[in-house]
Coordinates of C-alpha atoms and ligand atoms in Angstrom, one line a residue:
M49 CA -81.9 124.4 69.2
K50 CA -81.8 126.3 66.0
K51 CA -78.1 126.9 66.4
I52 CA -77.5 123.1 66.9
V53 CA -79.5 122.3 63.8
G54 CA -77.4 124.9 61.9
I55 CA -74.1 123.5 63.1
W56 CA -75.2 119.9 62.1
G57 CA -76.3 121.2 58.8
S58 CA -73.0 122.8 57.9
C59 CA -71.1 119.7 59.1
L60 CA -73.2 117.5 56.7
L61 CA -72.6 120.1 53.9
L62 CA -68.9 120.0 54.6
L63 CA -68.9 116.2 54.6
S64 CA -70.9 116.0 51.4
G65 CA -68.2 118.2 49.9
C66 CA -65.8 115.5 50.6
S67 CA -67.4 113.4 48.0
A68 CA -68.0 116.2 45.5
I69 CA -64.5 115.6 43.9
Q70 CA -64.9 112.1 42.6
N71 CA -62.3 109.4 43.1
M72 CA -60.4 111.0 45.9
D73 CA -61.5 108.5 48.5
V74 CA -58.8 107.4 50.9
L75 CA -61.3 104.8 52.2
N76 CA -61.5 103.2 48.8
P77 CA -58.0 102.2 48.0
A78 CA -56.9 101.2 44.4
G79 CA -53.2 100.6 44.9
S80 CA -51.1 98.4 47.3
Q81 CA -49.6 101.4 49.2
A82 CA -53.1 103.0 49.6
E83 CA -54.3 99.5 50.7
E84 CA -51.6 99.3 53.4
Q85 CA -52.3 102.9 54.7
Y86 CA -56.1 102.0 54.7
S87 CA -55.5 99.0 57.0
L88 CA -53.4 101.3 59.4
I89 CA -56.3 103.8 59.5
K90 CA -58.6 100.9 60.3
L91 CA -56.3 99.7 63.1
S92 CA -56.0 103.1 64.6
I93 CA -59.8 103.7 64.5
Y94 CA -60.4 100.3 66.2
I95 CA -58.1 101.1 68.9
M96 CA -59.6 104.5 69.5
L97 CA -63.1 103.0 69.5
I98 CA -62.0 100.4 72.1
V99 CA -60.6 103.4 74.4
M100 CA -63.7 105.6 73.7
V101 CA -66.3 103.0 74.5
T102 CA -64.5 101.8 77.6
V103 CA -64.1 105.4 78.9
V104 CA -67.7 106.3 78.2
V105 CA -69.1 103.2 79.7
L106 CA -67.0 103.6 82.9
F107 CA -67.9 107.2 83.1
I108 CA -71.7 106.5 82.9
R109 CA -71.3 103.8 85.5
F110 CA -69.5 105.8 88.1
V111 CA -71.7 108.8 87.5
Y112 CA -74.7 106.6 88.4
K113 CA -72.9 104.7 91.2
Y114 CA -71.7 107.8 93.1
R115 CA -74.6 110.1 92.4
A116 CA -75.8 112.4 95.2
R117 CA -78.7 110.9 97.1
P118 CA -80.1 110.8 100.6
G119 CA -77.9 109.1 103.1
F120 CA -74.9 109.0 100.7
T121 CA -71.7 110.1 102.2
P122 CA -68.9 110.7 99.5
E123 CA -66.2 110.9 102.2
K124 CA -66.6 107.1 102.8
H125 CA -65.6 106.4 99.2
Q126 CA -62.6 108.7 99.0
E127 CA -59.5 106.8 98.1
N128 CA -56.1 108.3 98.2
R129 CA -54.0 105.7 96.3
N130 CA -54.8 102.7 94.3
K131 CA -51.6 101.2 92.9
K132 CA -53.4 98.6 90.8
L133 CA -55.5 101.2 89.1
E134 CA -52.7 103.6 88.6
L135 CA -50.5 100.8 87.0
T136 CA -53.4 99.9 84.7
W137 CA -54.0 103.2 83.3
T138 CA -50.2 103.8 82.8
I139 CA -49.4 100.6 81.2
L140 CA -52.5 100.1 79.1
P141 CA -52.1 103.2 76.8
F142 CA -48.5 102.2 76.4
V143 CA -49.5 98.8 75.2
L144 CA -52.1 100.3 72.8
L145 CA -49.6 102.8 71.4
L146 CA -47.1 99.9 70.9
I147 CA -49.8 97.9 68.9
L148 CA -50.3 101.0 66.8
A149 CA -46.6 102.0 66.3
V150 CA -45.1 98.6 65.4
P151 CA -47.2 98.1 62.1
M152 CA -46.8 101.8 61.3
V153 CA -43.0 101.8 61.7
K154 CA -42.8 98.4 59.8
S155 CA -44.9 99.8 56.9
V156 CA -42.7 103.0 56.6
F157 CA -39.3 101.1 56.6
G158 CA -40.8 98.1 54.6
E159 CA -41.8 100.6 51.8
E160 CA -38.2 102.1 51.8
K161 CA -36.7 98.7 51.7
Q162 CA -38.7 97.5 48.7
D163 CA -36.6 96.5 45.6
N164 CA -37.0 99.0 42.8
T165 CA -35.2 97.1 40.1
G166 CA -37.5 96.5 37.4
A167 CA -39.8 99.2 38.5
M168 CA -41.0 101.9 36.1
K169 CA -39.9 105.4 36.5
V170 CA -41.9 108.6 36.0
K171 CA -40.4 112.1 36.6
V172 CA -43.0 114.5 38.0
T173 CA -42.3 118.2 37.9
A174 CA -44.8 120.6 39.6
S175 CA -45.0 124.3 38.7
K176 CA -47.5 126.9 39.6
Y177 CA -50.1 125.5 38.9
W178 CA -49.7 122.4 36.7
W179 CA -48.1 119.0 36.5
K180 CA -45.5 117.7 34.1
F181 CA -45.1 113.9 33.7
E182 CA -42.0 112.4 31.8
Y183 CA -41.3 108.9 31.1
P184 CA -37.6 108.6 30.9
G185 CA -37.6 105.0 29.8
E186 CA -39.9 105.8 26.8
G187 CA -38.6 109.3 26.1
I188 CA -42.0 110.8 26.2
V189 CA -43.7 113.7 28.1
T190 CA -47.1 114.7 28.8
S191 CA -48.9 116.9 31.3
Q192 CA -52.0 117.0 33.7
E193 CA -52.9 113.4 33.0
L194 CA -50.6 110.7 34.3
H195 CA -51.0 107.2 32.6
L196 CA -49.9 104.2 34.6
P197 CA -50.1 100.5 34.0
K198 CA -52.1 98.2 36.4
G199 CA -50.0 95.9 38.7
K200 CA -46.6 97.6 38.1
R201 CA -44.5 99.2 40.7
V202 CA -43.8 102.8 39.7
V203 CA -41.1 104.9 41.3
I204 CA -42.2 108.5 41.1
E205 CA -39.3 111.1 41.1
L206 CA -40.5 114.5 42.3
H207 CA -39.3 117.8 41.2
S208 CA -40.5 121.4 41.7
K209 CA -39.8 124.4 39.4
D210 CA -40.9 127.1 42.0
V211 CA -42.4 126.6 45.3
I212 CA -43.1 123.5 47.6
H213 CA -46.1 121.4 46.2
S214 CA -47.1 118.0 47.2
F215 CA -48.1 115.0 45.0
W216 CA -51.2 113.3 46.2
V217 CA -53.5 110.6 44.8
P218 CA -55.5 109.5 47.7
Q219 CA -56.7 106.3 46.3
L220 CA -53.1 105.2 45.2
G221 CA -50.9 106.2 48.1
G222 CA -49.8 108.9 50.5
K223 CA -48.5 112.4 50.0
Q224 CA -45.1 113.4 49.2
D225 CA -43.6 117.0 48.9
L226 CA -42.0 118.4 45.7
I227 CA -39.3 120.7 46.9
P228 CA -37.3 123.0 44.7
G229 CA -33.6 122.0 44.4
R230 CA -34.2 118.5 45.9
T231 CA -35.4 115.2 44.4
N232 CA -37.9 113.2 46.5
K233 CA -39.1 109.7 45.6
M234 CA -42.2 107.8 46.3
A235 CA -43.5 104.5 44.8
L236 CA -47.1 103.5 43.8
T237 CA -48.4 100.2 42.6
P238 CA -51.8 100.8 41.1
E239 CA -54.0 97.5 41.4
K240 CA -57.3 98.6 39.8
V241 CA -58.0 99.9 36.3
G242 CA -59.7 103.4 36.4
T243 CA -59.3 107.2 36.6
Y244 CA -58.3 108.7 39.8
Q245 CA -58.1 112.3 41.0
G246 CA -54.7 113.7 42.0
K247 CA -54.2 117.0 43.8
C248 CA -51.6 119.2 45.1
G249 CA -51.6 118.6 48.9
E250 CA -49.7 121.7 49.9
F251 CA -50.8 125.3 49.9
C252 CA -48.7 126.8 47.1
G253 CA -50.5 130.0 46.2
A254 CA -53.6 131.5 44.7
G255 CA -54.2 128.6 42.2
H256 CA -53.4 125.9 44.7
S257 CA -57.0 124.5 44.9
F258 CA -57.1 124.2 41.0
M259 CA -53.7 122.3 40.9
R260 CA -55.3 119.0 40.0
F261 CA -54.4 116.1 37.8
L262 CA -55.9 112.8 36.7
V263 CA -54.2 109.3 36.9
K264 CA -55.4 106.9 34.4
V265 CA -54.6 103.3 35.3
D266 CA -54.9 101.1 32.3
S267 CA -54.2 97.3 31.7
Q268 CA -50.7 96.6 30.7
R269 CA -51.8 96.3 27.2
D270 CA -53.8 99.4 26.9
Y271 CA -50.9 101.3 28.6
Q272 CA -48.4 100.0 26.2
E273 CA -50.8 101.0 23.3
W274 CA -50.9 104.6 24.8
V275 CA -47.0 104.7 25.0
D276 CA -46.7 103.4 21.4
K277 CA -49.1 106.2 20.2
M278 CA -47.4 108.8 22.3
K279 CA -44.0 107.8 20.7
K280 CA -45.3 108.5 17.2
E281 CA -45.5 112.1 16.1
N282 CA -49.0 113.3 15.5
T283 CA -50.0 112.2 12.1
S284 CA -50.8 115.1 9.8
T285 CA -54.5 114.7 9.3
K286 CA -55.9 117.2 6.9
L287 CA -56.9 120.2 8.8
S288 CA -60.0 122.3 8.0
A289 CA -59.6 125.9 6.9
Q290 CA -60.5 126.9 10.5
E291 CA -58.2 124.5 12.1
S292 CA -55.1 125.5 10.0
E293 CA -56.0 129.1 10.7
G294 CA -55.8 128.0 14.4
Q295 CA -52.5 126.3 13.8
K296 CA -51.1 129.6 12.7
V297 CA -52.5 131.3 15.6
F298 CA -51.0 128.8 17.8
A299 CA -47.6 129.0 16.2
A300 CA -47.5 132.7 16.6
N301 CA -48.8 132.9 20.2
C302 CA -48.4 129.5 22.0
L303 CA -45.7 127.4 20.6
S304 CA -42.9 129.2 22.4
C305 CA -44.3 127.7 25.7
H306 CA -46.5 124.7 24.7
A307 CA -45.0 121.9 22.7
T308 CA -47.2 119.7 20.4
S309 CA -44.7 116.9 20.2
S310 CA -44.7 114.3 23.0
A311 CA -41.0 113.5 22.5
V312 CA -38.8 114.7 25.5
S313 CA -36.1 115.5 23.1
A314 CA -38.2 117.7 21.0
N315 CA -37.0 121.3 20.5
Q316 CA -40.2 123.0 21.3
G317 CA -41.6 125.0 24.1
K318 CA -41.1 123.5 27.4
E319 CA -42.2 126.3 29.8
G320 CA -45.9 125.4 29.8
P321 CA -47.8 122.1 29.8
N322 CA -47.2 119.8 26.7
L323 CA -50.2 119.7 24.6
A324 CA -49.4 116.8 22.2
D325 CA -52.5 114.8 23.3
F326 CA -54.7 117.8 24.4
G327 CA -57.6 116.6 22.3
D328 CA -57.6 113.3 24.1
R329 CA -57.6 114.8 27.6
K330 CA -60.6 114.9 29.8
R331 CA -59.7 118.3 31.4
V332 CA -58.7 121.8 30.4
A333 CA -56.5 123.8 32.8
G334 CA -56.3 120.6 34.9
F335 CA -59.7 120.9 36.3
L336 CA -62.4 121.9 33.8
P337 CA -64.2 119.4 31.6
N338 CA -62.5 119.6 28.1
T339 CA -65.4 121.3 26.3
E340 CA -65.1 124.0 23.7
K341 CA -66.8 126.4 26.1
N342 CA -64.3 125.8 28.8
V343 CA -61.4 126.0 26.4
L344 CA -62.5 129.3 25.2
K345 CA -63.2 130.5 28.7
W346 CA -59.6 129.5 29.7
L347 CA -57.9 131.1 26.7
K348 CA -59.8 134.3 26.9
N349 CA -59.1 134.9 30.6
P350 CA -56.7 132.5 32.1
K351 CA -56.0 134.5 35.3
K352 CA -59.7 134.6 36.1
V353 CA -60.2 130.8 35.6
K354 CA -57.1 129.9 37.6
P355 CA -55.9 132.7 39.9
G356 CA -52.1 133.1 39.9
T357 CA -51.5 131.2 36.7
E358 CA -48.5 132.1 34.6
M359 CA -50.4 131.5 31.5
P360 CA -50.8 134.9 29.8
K361 CA -53.8 136.1 27.8
A362 CA -52.6 136.2 24.1
K363 CA -52.8 139.8 22.8
G364 CA -55.0 141.1 20.0
L365 CA -56.9 137.9 19.1
S366 CA -60.4 138.2 17.6
N367 CA -63.3 135.9 18.5
E368 CA -62.6 134.1 15.2
D369 CA -58.9 133.6 16.3
Y370 CA -60.0 132.1 19.5
A371 CA -62.5 129.8 17.8
A372 CA -59.9 128.7 15.4
L373 CA -57.4 128.0 18.1
S374 CA -59.9 126.0 20.1
A375 CA -60.7 124.0 16.9
Y376 CA -57.0 123.4 16.3
L377 CA -56.3 122.3 19.9
K378 CA -59.0 119.7 19.5
T379 CA -57.1 118.2 16.5
L380 CA -54.1 117.5 18.8
K381 CA -54.8 113.8 19.3
K382 CA -53.0 110.5 19.5
Ligands
CUA225 CU1 -49.2 123.2 44.2 CU2 -50.6 123.5 46.0

């Protein structure tokens, strides 16, 4: 008994884990592709339920009907062949599979046939363990937080810099691999304003489970506002003494890998995530809340926070340097 309770307990714990990461719910679609997939999930669950209930009811019925009892001779009920029954359980599953297969195949090919003229394009590049988002039409680039307008079809071009990753935003659509040396494509049409969780869906190394990103779906107007802001260079607001100290530390240690300009054409570090709007972002390192404490934790020991990350620890920085760096990063806003 104890064992059973234990097993149920762990199952519940596992299930509650599913909702621990917010906005990753396949059963709560917020885009047309996810909506279509959700209706296919429902269809297959209904079909499976019908089969399961029928089998269980028949099973119970026959167990009762042919139970051992005084005066009951099983030999009398033995039947060698029943053509009608055999045909039924051969044809019925076939019909059920057809009911399932037709809309699924239709959905896959229907999506491929969709007209992409007029669709927006975003180029996604995955690296161990972060995401780069480029908007070729706008000439801007960002990382870790993908901004999309509501109600617009977006063609996402998928690239990888190192190993196979997988682009997955459960509430917006299915998964698609990012494969080195190959360009894959998928389309999303977000239908609800909100922030959604994205995740790498393919085991890619030690930092895989931390390879997350956010998708911010805005109204067309808010999205355009964001684009306009991103197109402008960071206005040189007056930095405090500590912030300008941080800017110097950044220039000496970080700038070779991290750009502070959101222009694709900028001649700055392209190895690491673009930080032009870091101060506006909700997360640091892709998954921690963007607080000073977490920024310091990340800067001081990146490999401990995200195993396998290529971000090195800067050498010879004092606590004051780190504090200044963190203060400067906060000023990178749009
Ligand atoms: Cu990238 Cu898992």
